[in-house]
mmCIF file of C-alpha atoms and ligand atoms in Angstrom:
data_model
loop_
_atom_site.group_PDB
_atom_site.id
_atom_site.type_symbol
_atom_site.label_atom_id
_atom_site.label_comp_id
_atom_site.label_asym_id
_atom_site.label_seq_id
_atom_site.Cartn_x
_atom_site.Cartn_y
_atom_site.Cartn_z
ATOM 1 C CA UNK A 1 0.016 -0.006 -0.010
ATOM 2 C CA UNK A 2 2.844 2.440 0.781
ATOM 3 C CA UNK A 3 4.039 1.852 -2.763
ATOM 4 C CA UNK A 4 0.737 3.140 -4.130
ATOM 5 C CA UNK A 5 0.837 6.163 -1.836
ATOM 6 C CA UNK A 6 4.358 6.996 -3.009
ATOM 7 C CA UNK A 7 3.353 6.639 -6.627
ATOM 8 C CA UNK A 8 0.393 9.009 -6.132
ATOM 9 C CA UNK A 9 2.681 11.577 -4.497
ATOM 10 C CA UNK A 10 5.198 11.303 -7.319
ATOM 11 C CA UNK A 11 2.630 11.521 -10.056
ATOM 12 C CA UNK A 12 0.409 14.283 -8.652
ATOM 13 C CA UNK A 13 0.829 17.988 -8.179
ATOM 14 C CA UNK A 14 -2.235 19.263 -6.393
ATOM 15 C CA UNK A 15 -3.235 17.912 -3.021
ATOM 16 C CA UNK A 16 -5.919 18.500 -0.442
ATOM 17 C CA UNK A 17 -5.294 17.171 3.060
ATOM 18 C CA UNK A 18 -8.145 16.669 5.521
ATOM 19 C CA UNK A 19 -9.046 14.977 8.792
ATOM 20 C CA UNK A 20 -11.936 14.394 11.164
ATOM 21 C CA UNK A 21 -14.272 17.085 12.547
ATOM 22 C CA UNK A 22 -12.908 18.780 15.654
ATOM 23 C CA UNK A 23 -9.327 18.112 14.592
ATOM 24 C CA UNK A 24 -6.982 17.352 17.496
ATOM 25 C CA UNK A 25 -3.198 17.160 17.909
ATOM 26 C CA UNK A 26 -2.768 14.060 15.816
ATOM 27 C CA UNK A 27 -5.144 15.225 13.083
ATOM 28 C CA UNK A 28 -3.522 18.671 12.737
ATOM 29 C CA UNK A 29 -0.009 17.334 13.421
ATOM 30 C CA UNK A 30 -0.170 14.675 10.748
ATOM 31 C CA UNK A 31 -1.815 17.148 8.315
ATOM 32 C CA UNK A 32 0.895 19.796 8.855
ATOM 33 C CA UNK A 33 3.714 17.212 8.766
ATOM 34 C CA UNK A 34 2.450 15.937 5.394
ATOM 35 C CA UNK A 35 1.762 19.477 4.177
ATOM 36 C CA UNK A 36 5.340 20.692 4.793
ATOM 37 C CA UNK A 37 6.656 17.480 3.300
ATOM 38 C CA UNK A 38 4.645 17.965 0.071
ATOM 39 C CA UNK A 39 5.719 21.607 -0.007
ATOM 40 C CA UNK A 40 9.363 20.514 0.258
ATOM 41 C CA UNK A 41 8.806 18.437 -2.879
ATOM 42 C CA UNK A 42 7.486 21.581 -4.652
ATOM 43 C CA UNK A 43 3.862 20.365 -4.716
ATOM 44 C CA UNK A 44 0.706 22.412 -4.129
ATOM 45 C CA UNK A 45 -1.182 21.467 -1.010
ATOM 46 C CA UNK A 46 -4.029 22.855 1.112
ATOM 47 C CA UNK A 47 -5.351 21.630 4.435
ATOM 48 C CA UNK A 48 -9.155 21.784 4.599
ATOM 49 C CA UNK A 49 -11.033 20.671 7.718
ATOM 50 C CA UNK A 50 -14.811 20.685 8.072
ATOM 51 C CA UNK A 51 -14.688 22.377 11.495
ATOM 52 C CA UNK A 52 -12.154 24.477 13.445
ATOM 53 C CA UNK A 53 -9.653 22.749 15.729
ATOM 54 C CA UNK A 54 -10.565 21.416 19.166
ATOM 55 C CA UNK A 55 -10.059 24.109 21.825
ATOM 56 C CA UNK A 56 -6.529 23.311 23.016
ATOM 57 C CA UNK A 57 -5.281 23.036 19.426
ATOM 58 C CA UNK A 58 -6.452 26.414 18.216
ATOM 59 C CA UNK A 59 -2.810 27.475 18.202
ATOM 60 C CA UNK A 60 -2.153 24.934 15.424
ATOM 61 C CA UNK A 61 -5.177 26.309 13.511
ATOM 62 C CA UNK A 62 -3.500 29.714 13.462
ATOM 63 C CA UNK A 63 -1.043 28.300 10.971
ATOM 64 C CA UNK A 64 -2.041 29.877 7.626
ATOM 65 C CA UNK A 65 -1.911 26.463 5.993
ATOM 66 C CA UNK A 66 -4.890 25.251 7.999
ATOM 67 C CA UNK A 67 -8.289 26.277 6.648
ATOM 68 C CA UNK A 68 -11.791 25.667 7.946
ATOM 69 C CA UNK A 69 -13.745 24.583 4.909
ATOM 70 C CA UNK A 70 -15.840 27.201 3.211
ATOM 71 C CA UNK A 71 -17.435 25.537 0.159
ATOM 72 C CA UNK A 72 -17.846 28.778 -1.762
ATOM 73 C CA UNK A 73 -14.185 29.635 -1.429
ATOM 74 C CA UNK A 74 -12.617 26.165 -1.260
ATOM 75 C CA UNK A 75 -14.730 23.779 -3.330
ATOM 76 C CA UNK A 76 -12.588 24.444 -6.382
ATOM 77 C CA UNK A 77 -9.473 23.239 -4.494
ATOM 78 C CA UNK A 78 -11.184 19.876 -4.085
ATOM 79 C CA UNK A 79 -12.355 19.798 -7.698
ATOM 80 C CA UNK A 80 -8.895 20.625 -8.967
ATOM 81 C CA UNK A 81 -7.039 18.253 -6.671
ATOM 82 C CA UNK A 82 -5.277 15.188 -8.109
ATOM 83 C CA UNK A 83 -5.409 13.485 -4.735
ATOM 84 C CA UNK A 84 -7.010 13.993 -1.344
ATOM 85 C CA UNK A 85 -5.271 12.733 1.772
ATOM 86 C CA UNK A 86 -7.581 11.670 4.579
ATOM 87 C CA UNK A 87 -5.670 11.437 7.835
ATOM 88 C CA UNK A 88 -6.408 10.089 11.306
ATOM 89 C CA UNK A 89 -9.899 8.942 10.319
ATOM 90 C CA UNK A 90 -11.210 6.159 8.140
ATOM 91 C CA UNK A 91 -14.859 6.917 7.651
ATOM 92 C CA UNK A 92 -16.679 9.415 5.460
ATOM 93 C CA UNK A 93 -19.180 10.578 8.045
ATOM 94 C CA UNK A 94 -16.655 12.299 10.291
ATOM 95 C CA UNK A 95 -15.189 14.298 7.395
ATOM 96 C CA UNK A 96 -18.280 16.497 7.378
ATOM 97 C CA UNK A 97 -18.858 18.765 4.360
ATOM 98 C CA UNK A 98 -15.330 18.132 3.061
ATOM 99 C CA UNK A 99 -16.064 14.441 2.773
ATOM 100 C CA UNK A 100 -19.316 15.046 0.942
ATOM 101 C CA UNK A 101 -17.597 17.233 -1.678
ATOM 102 C CA UNK A 102 -14.568 14.917 -2.021
ATOM 103 C CA UNK A 103 -16.947 12.006 -2.760
ATOM 104 C CA UNK A 104 -18.386 14.025 -5.660
ATOM 105 C CA UNK A 105 -14.959 14.896 -7.095
ATOM 106 C CA UNK A 106 -12.635 12.909 -9.306
ATOM 107 C CA UNK A 107 -9.637 13.124 -6.965
ATOM 108 C CA UNK A 108 -7.969 9.904 -5.814
ATOM 109 C CA UNK A 109 -8.529 9.314 -2.105
ATOM 110 C CA UNK A 110 -5.694 8.167 0.109
ATOM 111 C CA UNK A 111 -6.455 7.306 3.721
ATOM 112 C CA UNK A 112 -3.674 7.011 6.325
ATOM 113 C CA UNK A 113 -4.942 6.149 9.771
ATOM 114 C CA UNK A 114 -4.395 4.208 13.004
ATOM 115 C CA UNK A 115 -8.010 3.633 14.024
ATOM 116 C CA UNK A 116 -9.724 0.303 13.722
ATOM 117 C CA UNK A 117 -11.219 0.168 10.217
ATOM 118 C CA UNK A 118 -12.908 -2.924 8.832
ATOM 119 C CA UNK A 119 -13.891 -1.726 5.383
ATOM 120 C CA UNK A 120 -12.197 -0.576 2.176
ATOM 121 C CA UNK A 121 -13.664 2.891 1.682
ATOM 122 C CA UNK A 122 -10.920 4.809 -0.114
ATOM 123 C CA UNK A 123 -8.891 4.284 -3.295
ATOM 124 C CA UNK A 124 -5.757 3.637 -1.256
ATOM 125 C CA UNK A 125 -5.866 2.846 2.434
ATOM 126 C CA UNK A 126 -2.915 2.470 4.852
ATOM 127 C CA UNK A 127 -4.277 1.523 8.250
ATOM 128 C CA UNK A 128 -2.052 0.412 11.090
ATOM 129 C CA UNK A 129 -3.919 0.311 14.372
ATOM 130 C CA UNK A 130 -0.722 -0.506 16.234
ATOM 131 C CA UNK A 131 0.753 2.850 15.396
ATOM 132 C CA UNK A 132 0.669 5.267 18.344
ATOM 133 C CA UNK A 133 -0.442 8.151 16.124
ATOM 134 C CA UNK A 134 -1.151 8.936 12.490
ATOM 135 C CA UNK A 135 1.853 11.257 12.769
ATOM 136 C CA UNK A 136 4.007 8.158 13.194
ATOM 137 C CA UNK A 137 2.679 6.819 9.882
ATOM 138 C CA UNK A 138 3.445 10.123 8.136
ATOM 139 C CA UNK A 139 6.979 9.940 9.599
ATOM 140 C CA UNK A 140 7.307 6.396 8.196
ATOM 141 C CA UNK A 141 6.106 7.556 4.761
ATOM 142 C CA UNK A 142 8.638 10.431 4.630
ATOM 143 C CA UNK A 143 11.483 8.180 5.770
ATOM 144 C CA UNK A 144 10.448 5.585 3.210
ATOM 145 C CA UNK A 145 10.611 8.183 0.470
ATOM 146 C CA UNK A 146 14.206 8.772 1.481
ATOM 147 C CA UNK A 147 13.514 12.401 2.082
ATOM 148 C CA UNK A 148 15.238 14.371 4.821
ATOM 149 C CA UNK A 149 12.977 15.785 7.494
ATOM 150 C CA UNK A 150 13.266 19.413 8.530
ATOM 151 C CA UNK A 151 12.286 21.383 11.649
ATOM 152 C CA UNK A 152 8.995 22.504 10.117
ATOM 153 C CA UNK A 153 7.891 18.920 9.543
ATOM 154 C CA UNK A 154 9.260 17.803 12.901
ATOM 155 C CA UNK A 155 7.182 19.895 15.338
ATOM 156 C CA UNK A 156 3.724 18.898 14.110
ATOM 157 C CA UNK A 157 4.757 15.231 14.018
ATOM 158 C CA UNK A 158 6.061 15.531 17.598
ATOM 159 C CA UNK A 159 2.721 17.055 18.709
ATOM 160 C CA UNK A 160 0.875 14.208 16.983
ATOM 161 C CA UNK A 161 2.888 11.602 18.914
ATOM 162 C CA UNK A 162 2.789 13.511 22.210
ATOM 163 C CA UNK A 163 -0.986 13.949 22.238
ATOM 164 C CA UNK A 164 -2.099 10.576 20.914
ATOM 165 C CA UNK A 165 0.078 8.536 23.292
ATOM 166 C CA UNK A 166 -1.017 10.522 26.390
ATOM 167 C CA UNK A 167 2.454 12.050 26.640
ATOM 168 C CA UNK A 168 4.065 8.721 25.888
ATOM 169 C CA UNK A 169 2.367 6.461 28.417
ATOM 170 C CA UNK A 170 -0.567 4.761 26.621
ATOM 171 C CA UNK A 171 -0.195 1.157 25.507
ATOM 172 C CA UNK A 172 0.241 2.361 21.918
ATOM 173 C CA UNK A 173 3.615 3.863 22.845
ATOM 174 C CA UNK A 174 6.310 1.730 21.249
ATOM 175 C CA UNK A 175 10.063 1.708 20.713
ATOM 176 C CA UNK A 176 9.407 3.162 17.249
ATOM 177 C CA UNK A 177 7.472 6.055 18.836
ATOM 178 C CA UNK A 178 10.558 6.910 20.892
ATOM 179 C CA UNK A 179 12.975 6.354 18.005
ATOM 180 C CA UNK A 180 10.932 8.804 15.935
ATOM 181 C CA UNK A 181 10.719 11.321 18.782
ATOM 182 C CA UNK A 182 14.520 11.127 19.302
ATOM 183 C CA UNK A 183 15.012 12.097 15.661
ATOM 184 C CA UNK A 184 12.437 14.923 15.921
ATOM 185 C CA UNK A 185 14.191 16.316 19.019
ATOM 186 C CA UNK A 186 17.523 16.203 17.133
ATOM 187 C CA UNK A 187 15.869 18.438 14.547
ATOM 188 C CA UNK A 188 15.209 21.044 17.230
ATOM 189 C CA UNK A 189 11.705 20.399 18.551
ATOM 190 C CA UNK A 190 11.220 22.081 21.935
ATOM 191 C CA UNK A 191 9.206 19.718 24.159
ATOM 192 C CA UNK A 192 8.571 22.308 26.862
ATOM 193 C CA UNK A 193 7.069 24.755 24.337
ATOM 194 C CA UNK A 194 4.882 22.083 22.763
ATOM 195 C CA UNK A 195 3.633 20.857 26.148
ATOM 196 C CA UNK A 196 2.971 24.382 27.352
ATOM 197 C CA UNK A 197 0.960 25.329 24.284
ATOM 198 C CA UNK A 198 -1.277 22.263 24.600
ATOM 199 C CA UNK A 199 -1.613 21.530 28.299
ATOM 200 C CA UNK A 200 -0.898 24.725 30.152
ATOM 201 C CA UNK A 201 -3.326 27.210 28.651
ATOM 202 C CA UNK A 202 -6.369 26.399 30.794
ATOM 203 C CA UNK A 203 -8.766 28.934 32.251
ATOM 204 C CA UNK A 204 -9.828 28.940 35.906
ATOM 205 C CA UNK A 205 -13.394 28.369 34.618
ATOM 206 C CA UNK A 206 -12.318 25.009 33.284
ATOM 207 C CA UNK A 207 -11.256 23.882 36.751
ATOM 208 C CA UNK A 208 -14.512 25.211 38.212
ATOM 209 C CA UNK A 209 -16.347 23.063 35.654
ATOM 210 C CA UNK A 210 -14.190 20.102 36.607
ATOM 211 C CA UNK A 211 -15.233 20.567 40.216
ATOM 212 C CA UNK A 212 -18.928 20.654 39.303
ATOM 213 C CA UNK A 213 -18.691 17.623 36.997
ATOM 214 C CA UNK A 214 -16.762 15.512 39.494
ATOM 215 C CA UNK A 215 -19.253 16.376 42.276
ATOM 216 C CA UNK A 216 -21.844 14.488 40.282
ATOM 217 C CA UNK A 217 -19.652 11.626 38.997
ATOM 218 C CA UNK A 218 -21.010 8.135 39.597
ATOM 219 C CA UNK A 219 -19.347 4.765 40.188
ATOM 220 C CA UNK A 220 -21.169 1.554 39.197
ATOM 221 C CA UNK A 221 -20.340 -2.091 38.437
ATOM 222 C CA UNK A 222 -18.396 -2.555 41.690
ATOM 223 C CA UNK A 223 -16.519 0.675 41.130
ATOM 224 C CA UNK A 224 -15.232 -0.408 37.674
ATOM 225 C CA UNK A 225 -17.480 1.941 35.687
ATOM 226 C CA UNK A 226 -17.226 5.702 36.240
ATOM 227 C CA UNK A 227 -19.364 8.235 34.465
ATOM 228 C CA UNK A 228 -20.301 11.893 34.560
ATOM 229 C CA UNK A 229 -22.216 14.411 32.480
ATOM 230 C CA UNK A 230 -21.443 17.912 31.256
ATOM 231 C CA UNK A 231 -24.412 19.929 30.177
ATOM 232 C CA UNK A 232 -24.740 23.479 28.992
ATOM 233 C CA UNK A 233 -26.500 24.656 32.152
ATOM 234 C CA UNK A 234 -23.598 23.439 34.294
ATOM 235 C CA UNK A 235 -21.053 25.078 32.013
ATOM 236 C CA UNK A 236 -22.988 28.340 32.102
ATOM 237 C CA UNK A 237 -23.150 28.227 35.870
ATOM 238 C CA UNK A 238 -19.361 28.486 36.135
ATOM 239 C CA UNK A 239 -18.937 30.574 32.998
ATOM 240 C CA UNK A 240 -17.067 27.743 31.230
ATOM 241 C CA UNK A 241 -17.288 26.456 27.664
ATOM 242 C CA UNK A 242 -18.719 23.012 27.042
ATOM 243 C CA UNK A 243 -15.389 22.160 25.294
ATOM 244 C CA UNK A 244 -13.557 22.768 28.574
ATOM 245 C CA UNK A 245 -14.365 19.179 29.596
ATOM 246 C CA UNK A 246 -11.594 17.864 27.308
ATOM 247 C CA UNK A 247 -9.444 15.540 29.440
ATOM 248 C CA UNK A 248 -12.035 14.889 32.164
ATOM 249 C CA UNK A 249 -12.629 11.339 30.918
ATOM 250 C CA UNK A 250 -8.959 10.433 31.503
ATOM 251 C CA UNK A 251 -9.173 11.809 35.055
ATOM 252 C CA UNK A 252 -12.187 9.600 35.793
ATOM 253 C CA UNK A 253 -10.342 6.606 34.456
ATOM 254 C CA UNK A 254 -7.440 7.246 36.871
ATOM 255 C CA UNK A 255 -9.676 6.323 39.898
ATOM 256 C CA UNK A 256 -8.136 3.194 41.373
ATOM 257 C CA UNK A 257 -11.023 0.751 40.910
ATOM 258 C CA UNK A 258 -12.096 2.035 37.477
ATOM 259 C CA UNK A 259 -11.635 0.212 34.197
ATOM 260 C CA UNK A 260 -14.121 2.134 32.051
ATOM 261 C CA UNK A 261 -14.830 5.885 32.230
ATOM 262 C CA UNK A 262 -17.497 7.714 30.272
ATOM 263 C CA UNK A 263 -18.205 11.410 29.819
ATOM 264 C CA UNK A 264 -21.492 12.574 28.303
ATOM 265 C CA UNK A 265 -21.360 16.004 26.775
ATOM 266 C CA UNK A 266 -24.464 17.930 25.708
ATOM 267 C CA UNK A 267 -23.747 19.329 22.230
ATOM 268 C CA UNK A 268 -27.312 20.487 21.656
ATOM 269 C CA UNK A 269 -30.752 19.472 22.963
ATOM 270 C CA UNK A 270 -30.762 16.655 20.424
ATOM 271 C CA UNK A 271 -27.106 15.704 20.238
ATOM 272 C CA UNK A 272 -24.810 14.088 22.809
ATOM 273 C CA UNK A 273 -21.076 13.434 22.433
ATOM 274 C CA UNK A 274 -19.802 10.448 24.343
ATOM 275 C CA UNK A 275 -16.166 9.791 25.256
ATOM 276 C CA UNK A 276 -15.176 6.339 26.482
ATOM 277 C CA UNK A 277 -11.857 5.240 27.945
ATOM 278 C CA UNK A 278 -10.639 1.953 29.379
ATOM 279 C CA UNK A 279 -7.660 1.213 31.563
ATOM 280 C CA UNK A 280 -6.788 -2.427 30.965
ATOM 281 C CA UNK A 281 -9.578 -4.896 30.298
ATOM 282 C CA UNK A 282 -12.667 -3.610 28.481
ATOM 283 C CA UNK A 283 -12.647 -3.054 24.739
ATOM 284 C CA UNK A 284 -14.498 0.256 24.510
ATOM 285 C CA UNK A 285 -14.248 0.250 20.717
ATOM 286 C CA UNK A 286 -16.731 -2.637 20.696
ATOM 287 C CA UNK A 287 -19.153 -0.601 22.828
ATOM 288 C CA UNK A 288 -18.731 2.480 20.638
ATOM 289 C CA UNK A 289 -19.102 0.524 17.392
ATOM 290 C CA UNK A 290 -22.324 -1.099 18.531
ATOM 291 C CA UNK A 291 -23.766 2.407 18.832
ATOM 292 C CA UNK A 292 -22.388 3.855 15.606
ATOM 293 C CA UNK A 293 -19.125 5.308 16.989
ATOM 294 C CA UNK A 294 -15.540 4.183 16.801
ATOM 295 C CA UNK A 295 -11.952 4.754 17.771
ATOM 296 C CA UNK A 296 -9.537 2.421 19.578
ATOM 297 C CA UNK A 297 -9.735 -0.335 22.186
ATOM 298 C CA UNK A 298 -8.767 2.029 24.996
ATOM 299 C CA UNK A 299 -10.281 5.296 23.646
ATOM 300 C CA UNK A 300 -13.408 5.692 21.632
ATOM 301 C CA UNK A 301 -16.200 8.121 20.986
ATOM 302 C CA UNK A 302 -19.774 8.280 19.760
ATOM 303 C CA UNK A 303 -21.984 11.101 18.551
ATOM 304 C CA UNK A 304 -25.597 10.270 19.311
ATOM 305 C CA UNK A 305 -28.540 12.214 17.901
ATOM 306 C CA UNK A 306 -30.296 11.917 21.199
ATOM 307 C CA UNK A 307 -30.841 14.225 24.195
ATOM 308 C CA UNK A 308 -28.489 13.638 27.120
ATOM 309 C CA UNK A 309 -31.191 11.897 29.179
ATOM 310 C CA UNK A 310 -31.721 9.256 26.476
ATOM 311 C CA UNK A 311 -28.052 8.833 25.555
ATOM 312 C CA UNK A 312 -26.985 8.004 29.114
ATOM 313 C CA UNK A 313 -28.997 4.779 29.631
ATOM 314 C CA UNK A 314 -28.256 3.639 26.078
ATOM 315 C CA UNK A 315 -24.471 3.823 26.461
ATOM 316 C CA UNK A 316 -24.342 2.689 30.061
ATOM 317 C CA UNK A 317 -26.569 -0.264 29.149
ATOM 318 C CA UNK A 318 -24.005 -1.424 26.560
ATOM 319 C CA UNK A 319 -21.117 -0.882 28.991
ATOM 320 C CA UNK A 320 -22.842 -2.820 31.721
ATOM 321 C CA UNK A 321 -23.541 -5.709 29.344
ATOM 322 C CA UNK A 322 -19.830 -6.040 28.796
ATOM 323 C CA UNK A 323 -19.161 -6.092 32.600
ATOM 324 C CA UNK A 324 -21.953 -8.592 33.159
ATOM 325 C CA UNK A 325 -20.336 -10.984 30.665
ATOM 326 C CA UNK A 326 -17.356 -11.000 33.009
ATOM 327 C CA UNK A 327 -19.516 -11.548 36.081
ATOM 328 C CA UNK A 328 -19.386 -7.936 37.289
ATOM 329 C CA UNK A 329 -22.796 -6.545 38.234
HETATM 330 P P1 5GP B 401 -12.689 11.475 22.040
HETATM 331 O O1 5GP B 401 -13.358 10.824 23.172
HETATM 332 O O2 5GP B 401 -11.357 12.079 22.465
HETATM 333 O O3 5GP B 401 -13.553 12.449 21.291
HETATM 334 O O4 5GP B 401 -12.348 10.343 21.005
HETATM 335 C C1 5GP B 401 -11.597 9.197 21.374
HETATM 336 C C2 5GP B 401 -11.259 8.398 20.130
HETATM 337 O O5 5GP B 401 -12.411 7.932 19.467
HETATM 338 C C3 5GP B 401 -10.504 9.204 19.058
HETATM 339 O O6 5GP B 401 -9.544 8.361 18.473
HETATM 340 C C4 5GP B 401 -11.556 9.597 18.060
HETATM 341 O O7 5GP B 401 -11.043 9.756 16.803
HETATM 342 C C5 5GP B 401 -12.535 8.438 18.155
HETATM 343 N N1 5GP B 401 -13.915 8.866 17.954
HETATM 344 C C6 5GP B 401 -14.592 9.786 18.683
HETATM 345 N N2 5GP B 401 -15.844 9.947 18.266
HETATM 346 C C7 5GP B 401 -15.986 9.075 17.223
HETATM 347 C C8 5GP B 401 -17.084 8.765 16.333
HETATM 348 O O8 5GP B 401 -18.217 9.306 16.435
HETATM 349 N N3 5GP B 401 -16.815 7.841 15.354
HETATM 350 C C9 5GP B 401 -15.599 7.246 15.250
HETATM 351 N N4 5GP B 401 -15.415 6.323 14.291
HETATM 352 N N5 5GP B 401 -14.576 7.500 16.075
HETATM 353 C C10 5GP B 401 -14.755 8.399 17.030
HETATM 354 MN MN1 MN B 402 -4.917 9.775 16.092
#
């Protein structure tokens, strides 16, 4: 498959690069890494995402190369593209309006991802769910093409690896993650700066929201299932944004007895975002997939077109089924 990707890069001149809605560190990091690589080959490339970056990655969105898709302005870039790279996601639905327009164009589609994907949906698909981040796959591609990396390519790839491995402690962290990171640091990446920009820009309101959410957190299934909700009313009460709950699900997981943590976030009266994490045993991807979501074994998500009140029993019901199978009530 890499061979086909290389051939497409060699034979094409105009590229569009995209990723999932609410692009995060790995989405933007792998996009920017690939973007600077294509630029270094003298190619034309544009990054088009259906929605702006997730809150703690807005600093990456300030890069002029990253555009939030505006069909009137950008549709022609898709129509004129020889190839579209789809990174860190392997389904059409989560590409939003960009995906809809790409499907109507003649561009070749190349998907590079590390999520679990069971179908062939794109012209060329390189999926490695053992990779710690999609950034790692972009690094592999560039090395394979015998091209030297530079500092511009290095920083976004470092951010991709840093954020998707939970600062290098998740089970997807491998020797090759660290080998790559060593090389990126040699190129001048500043880890303190990267960390500061992503993890040390919180508002006090976010911590006030954390307090409120944790006050209402629940433990079930003999303490192995932890869950909490974040609704707009609660966020308003402490003057926080609903997006400020990023990271809460990992905190719930870190409770000693917990294997599965779930955060329910009210997007709108009819839409609930669900984040699932597991520590060691439960495959939360199975739970997410059964309800139309996806992700990884230890980290998955679902968007449900249901109000919070209806989403909660639906998801908890599935989670409890998986505990029950193991004799946990
Ligand atoms: P998060 O909880 O941080 O939003 O997402 C955790 C993981 O699940 C990420 O790898 C993310 O890409 C994936 N994910 C979240 N929501 C969805 C969804 O609705 N569909 C799919 N396929 N994956 C999702
Ligand atoms: Mn990723």
